[in-house]
Coordinates of C-alpha atoms in Angstrom, one line a residue:
G1 CA 100.1 122.4 99.6
P2 CA 103.2 122.0 97.3
R3 CA 103.0 122.4 93.7
M4 CA 104.1 118.9 91.9
I5 CA 105.0 117.8 88.7
L6 CA 104.2 114.0 88.0
V7 CA 106.5 112.3 85.5
G8 CA 104.8 109.4 83.2
D9 CA 102.3 108.2 81.0
V10 CA 100.5 111.7 80.4
Q11 CA 97.6 110.1 78.7
D12 CA 97.2 107.6 81.4
L13 CA 97.7 110.2 84.7
Q14 CA 94.9 112.2 82.6
R15 CA 93.0 109.3 82.9
R16 CA 93.4 108.6 86.4
L17 CA 93.3 112.3 87.1
G18 CA 90.1 112.6 85.4
V19 CA 88.2 110.8 88.7
M20 CA 89.9 112.8 91.6
G21 CA 89.6 115.9 92.5
Y22 CA 92.9 118.1 92.3
D23 CA 93.9 121.5 91.5
P24 CA 95.5 122.0 87.8
M25 CA 97.5 125.0 88.7
R26 CA 99.1 123.1 91.6
L27 CA 99.8 119.8 89.2
R28 CA 102.3 119.5 86.0
L29 CA 102.3 116.5 84.0
V30 CA 105.8 115.4 82.4
E31 CA 106.1 112.9 79.4
A32 CA 108.2 109.5 79.9
A33 CA 107.8 106.7 77.7
V34 CA 106.4 104.6 81.2
S35 CA 104.6 101.4 80.2
Y36 CA 103.2 100.9 83.7
P37 CA 103.5 97.4 85.2
A38 CA 100.4 95.5 85.8
P39 CA 99.6 94.8 89.8
G40 CA 101.7 91.9 91.2
A41 CA 104.0 92.2 88.1
D42 CA 107.4 91.0 88.4
H43 CA 110.5 92.9 89.3
F44 CA 111.6 93.3 85.9
A45 CA 108.7 95.0 84.8
R46 CA 109.0 97.5 88.0
S47 CA 112.5 98.3 87.1
R48 CA 111.6 98.9 83.7
A49 CA 109.2 101.5 84.6
A50 CA 111.7 103.2 86.7
E51 CA 114.5 103.4 84.1
A52 CA 112.3 104.9 82.1
A53 CA 110.8 107.4 84.4
L54 CA 113.4 108.6 86.7
P55 CA 116.0 109.9 84.3
V56 CA 113.5 112.3 83.4
A57 CA 112.5 113.1 87.2
L58 CA 115.8 113.5 87.7
R59 CA 116.9 116.1 85.2
L60 CA 114.0 118.2 86.2
L61 CA 115.7 117.9 89.8
A62 CA 119.3 118.6 88.4
S63 CA 118.0 121.7 86.4
G64 CA 116.3 123.5 89.5
E65 CA 112.7 122.6 88.0
G66 CA 111.7 120.5 91.7
D67 CA 112.8 121.1 94.7
A68 CA 112.9 117.7 95.6
L69 CA 112.3 113.9 93.9
V70 CA 110.0 111.3 95.6
T71 CA 110.0 107.9 94.2
A72 CA 108.8 104.4 95.3
S73 CA 110.9 102.9 92.8
D74 CA 113.6 100.0 94.0
E75 CA 116.1 101.4 95.9
R76 CA 119.2 99.9 94.1
V77 CA 117.8 101.4 90.5
V78 CA 117.1 104.8 91.9
L79 CA 120.8 104.9 93.7
R80 CA 122.4 104.0 90.1
L81 CA 120.4 106.3 88.4
A82 CA 120.8 109.4 90.9
R83 CA 124.7 109.2 90.9
A84 CA 124.6 109.0 87.2
H85 CA 122.4 112.3 87.1
L86 CA 122.9 114.4 89.9
Q87 CA 126.7 116.0 91.5
P88 CA 128.0 114.5 94.7
L89 CA 127.2 117.7 97.5
G90 CA 130.8 117.9 97.4
P91 CA 134.5 116.6 97.3
G92 CA 134.8 113.2 99.5
V93 CA 131.2 113.2 100.4
P94 CA 129.6 110.0 100.9
V95 CA 126.4 108.8 99.4
A96 CA 124.1 107.3 102.1
A97 CA 120.7 105.8 101.6
A98 CA 118.6 106.6 105.4
A99 CA 115.9 104.4 106.6
V100 CA 113.6 105.0 110.0
F101 CA 113.2 102.9 112.6
P102 CA 110.9 102.6 115.8
T103 CA 112.4 103.2 119.3
M104 CA 111.6 103.4 122.9
P105 CA 111.2 107.1 123.8
R106 CA 114.5 108.8 123.2
G107 CA 115.1 111.7 126.2
G108 CA 112.5 114.2 125.6
N109 CA 112.4 113.8 121.9
V110 CA 109.1 113.4 120.5
D111 CA 109.9 111.4 117.4
P112 CA 109.3 107.6 117.6
L113 CA 112.0 107.1 114.9
A114 CA 115.6 106.9 114.6
L115 CA 118.0 107.2 111.1
L116 CA 119.8 104.5 110.3
L117 CA 122.4 104.8 107.5
D118 CA 123.6 103.4 105.3
V119 CA 120.9 100.7 103.8
S120 CA 121.8 100.5 100.4
G121 CA 123.1 97.2 100.0
D122 CA 127.0 98.3 99.3
A123 CA 130.0 96.8 100.9
A124 CA 131.7 97.6 103.6
P125 CA 133.1 100.9 103.6
S126 CA 136.0 103.1 104.3
T127 CA 136.2 104.6 107.9
A128 CA 135.9 108.0 106.1
T129 CA 132.8 106.9 104.6
L130 CA 131.7 105.8 108.0
V131 CA 132.4 109.3 109.4
G132 CA 130.7 111.3 106.8
Q133 CA 127.6 109.2 107.2
A134 CA 127.6 110.3 110.7
R135 CA 127.9 113.7 109.6
L136 CA 125.1 113.4 107.2
G137 CA 122.6 112.0 109.3
A138 CA 123.2 114.4 112.4
V139 CA 122.5 117.3 110.1
Y140 CA 119.3 115.7 108.8
A141 CA 118.2 114.9 112.5
R142 CA 118.7 118.4 113.6
V143 CA 117.1 120.0 110.4
V144 CA 114.0 118.0 109.7
S145 CA 113.4 115.9 113.1
G146 CA 114.4 119.4 115.1
I147 CA 116.7 117.4 117.8
R148 CA 119.3 119.8 118.9
Q149 CA 121.9 118.1 119.5
P150 CA 121.1 114.3 118.1
K151 CA 123.1 110.9 119.4
V152 CA 124.9 109.4 116.9
A153 CA 126.1 106.0 117.3
L154 CA 127.7 103.3 115.7
L155 CA 126.3 99.8 114.9
S156 CA 129.2 97.5 115.8
T157 CA 129.8 94.1 117.6
G158 CA 129.9 95.3 121.1
L159 CA 130.2 98.5 123.3
E160 CA 133.6 98.8 123.7
A161 CA 135.8 101.0 121.3
S162 CA 137.9 98.2 120.3
D163 CA 134.9 95.9 118.9
G164 CA 133.9 95.2 116.0
P165 CA 135.9 95.6 112.0
L166 CA 138.8 97.8 111.7
T167 CA 137.1 100.4 109.8
V168 CA 134.3 100.5 112.6
V169 CA 137.4 100.8 115.4
A170 CA 138.9 103.7 113.2
A171 CA 135.8 105.3 112.5
H172 CA 134.7 105.2 116.7
K173 CA 138.3 107.0 117.4
A174 CA 137.6 109.5 114.4
L175 CA 134.3 110.3 115.7
R176 CA 135.1 110.5 119.5
Q177 CA 137.3 113.2 118.1
L178 CA 134.7 115.0 116.2
K179 CA 133.5 118.1 118.2
E180 CA 130.7 118.6 116.0
L181 CA 128.8 115.7 116.7
R182 CA 127.4 113.9 119.8
F183 CA 128.8 110.6 119.5
V184 CA 127.6 107.9 122.3
G185 CA 129.4 105.3 121.1
N186 CA 128.9 101.7 119.9
L187 CA 125.6 99.9 120.0
R188 CA 124.9 96.4 119.1
A189 CA 122.0 95.0 117.0
V190 CA 119.8 94.4 119.8
D191 CA 120.2 97.9 121.1
L192 CA 118.7 99.4 118.4
P193 CA 114.8 99.6 119.5
R194 CA 116.0 100.9 123.4
G195 CA 116.5 104.5 122.1
H196 CA 119.9 105.0 122.7
A197 CA 120.7 107.2 119.9
D198 CA 118.9 109.0 116.9
V199 CA 121.4 108.3 114.3
V200 CA 122.9 104.8 113.9
V201 CA 125.6 104.6 111.1
T202 CA 126.5 101.4 109.5
D203 CA 127.4 99.9 106.1
G204 CA 125.1 99.6 103.7
F205 CA 125.2 95.7 103.4
T206 CA 124.4 95.3 107.6
G207 CA 122.1 98.3 107.4
H208 CA 120.2 96.8 104.4
A209 CA 119.7 93.6 106.4
V210 CA 118.9 95.1 109.8
R211 CA 116.1 97.5 107.9
G212 CA 114.5 94.7 106.2
L213 CA 114.6 92.5 109.9
L214 CA 113.3 95.3 111.4
E215 CA 110.3 95.4 109.0
G216 CA 110.0 92.0 108.8
L217 CA 109.7 91.9 112.9
T218 CA 107.2 94.7 112.7
D219 CA 104.6 93.4 110.3
L220 CA 105.0 90.1 112.5
T221 CA 104.2 91.9 116.0
V222 CA 101.5 94.1 114.4
D223 CA 99.9 90.7 112.7
A224 CA 99.9 88.9 115.9
A225 CA 98.7 91.6 118.0
R226 CA 95.7 91.8 115.3
Y227 CA 95.2 88.5 115.6
A228 CA 94.9 88.1 119.4
W229 CA 92.8 90.7 119.3
K230 CA 90.0 89.7 117.4
T231 CA 90.1 86.0 118.6
K232 CA 91.0 85.8 121.7
V233 CA 89.2 87.7 124.8
T234 CA 91.7 87.1 127.4
W235 CA 94.2 88.5 125.1
R236 CA 92.0 91.6 124.6
I237 CA 91.9 92.2 128.4
G238 CA 95.6 91.6 128.4
L239 CA 96.4 94.0 125.8
R240 CA 93.8 96.8 127.2
L241 CA 96.2 96.3 130.9
L242 CA 99.4 96.6 128.7
S243 CA 97.8 100.2 127.0
Q244 CA 101.7 101.4 126.9
G245 CA 102.6 98.4 124.9
V246 CA 99.1 98.8 122.5
G247 CA 100.6 102.6 122.0
M248 CA 104.1 101.5 120.8
L249 CA 102.5 99.0 118.7
R250 CA 100.6 102.0 117.2
K251 CA 103.7 103.3 116.8
V252 CA 105.4 100.6 115.2
S253 CA 102.4 100.1 113.0
E254 CA 102.9 104.1 111.7
F255 CA 106.4 103.7 110.9
K256 CA 105.3 101.7 108.3
E257 CA 103.6 104.8 106.6
Y258 CA 106.1 107.3 107.7
G259 CA 106.6 107.7 104.1
G260 CA 110.0 107.7 102.7
A261 CA 113.5 108.6 104.2
P262 CA 116.3 110.6 102.3
V263 CA 119.8 109.9 100.0
L264 CA 122.0 112.0 101.6
G265 CA 125.3 113.0 99.9
L266 CA 124.0 114.1 96.6
D267 CA 123.5 117.8 95.3
G268 CA 119.2 117.2 95.6
L269 CA 116.8 116.4 97.6
L270 CA 115.8 112.7 97.2
L271 CA 113.3 110.7 99.0
I272 CA 112.5 106.9 98.4
A273 CA 109.4 105.4 99.8
A274 CA 108.6 101.7 100.3
P275 CA 107.6 100.0 97.1
D276 CA 104.7 98.6 98.5
S277 CA 103.4 102.1 99.6
G278 CA 99.6 102.9 99.9
E279 CA 98.1 106.3 99.5
A280 CA 98.7 107.6 103.1
A281 CA 102.7 106.6 103.0
F282 CA 103.1 108.1 99.8
A283 CA 101.2 111.3 100.6
N284 CA 103.5 111.4 103.6
A285 CA 106.8 110.9 101.7
I286 CA 105.4 114.1 99.6
R287 CA 105.1 116.1 102.9
L288 CA 108.4 115.0 104.1
A289 CA 109.9 116.1 100.7
A290 CA 108.1 119.7 101.3
K291 CA 109.4 119.9 104.7
C292 CA 113.0 119.2 103.7
A293 CA 112.5 121.8 101.2
R294 CA 111.1 124.7 103.5
R295 CA 113.9 124.1 106.1
D296 CA 116.9 124.0 103.2
L297 CA 117.8 120.4 104.0
L298 CA 120.2 120.5 101.1
G299 CA 121.9 124.0 102.0
Q300 CA 122.4 122.9 105.7
L301 CA 124.1 119.9 104.3
R302 CA 126.2 121.5 102.3
E303 CA 127.1 124.3 104.6
A304 CA 128.1 121.0 106.8
M305 CA 129.8 118.7 104.8
V306 CA 132.2 121.2 102.5
G307 CA 131.8 124.6 104.7
P308 CA 129.9 127.9 104.7
E309 CA 132.7 129.3 101.9
R310 CA 132.1 126.6 99.4
A311 CA 128.6 126.5 99.9
D312 CA 127.8 130.0 99.4
A313 CA 130.1 129.6 96.1
S314 CA 127.8 126.9 94.9

């Protein structure tokens, strides 16, 4: 397994680790002046903990002492601090926070999860930003998800090239001219779960709202299915008959434990897990970070975005 660095209150970490079996040769503890919030603590307490620990962790990442950073801190705090401690991947390369969401089967692709970016909450970007995000997402899908030619789409109000805000219309035209991408056109929000694309690009405000809605609907669907299974014999019979639907529900519930999704466009591997991540989800985030490092995601992104000559120089 990967060697890990834990950043935080070392004395508290040692106490917690004392009741667990672990290999001390694969674990290093680094001190940060963190006061851990109690369970159920408010947002401000969690943010203070992140403000103390993340700069230490980001300095380790920037100096090369770590290959990747995994955190479940608040996304906005992570992005702000990451931009302060890490360099851009290259001139004009946008920074995008990604998320995953479940879809219907996508043309022989075994991964049930597609990539959505940006989900940072930032306001509408320029056309160049949307195009850059499309390129970043396509490289991630190819390198990490193993999709040879990822299908890339723009989130818009309609399927026609002329639909949507002016920046989306212009980005549609620019993406159609990019031979390096398999651009499949626009998608409406209702099309997202239907499996038409492996990568969906939008501005950070819209992406943040869509991601939140998808997660809320996922929770509602899974909870409703569990309730029906426990309480109604006729529902149980129906769910047995709809075995494919049950399989999809399982995939939907598993996406909550996918682990994390990347921040792309910075010169460092950074993955953000959901703030409510349990043990399984956070362990999966660490595995995903190790996979990104093994497959040299950062090098592949750098080469695609700034060219092989500049990538070799750096």
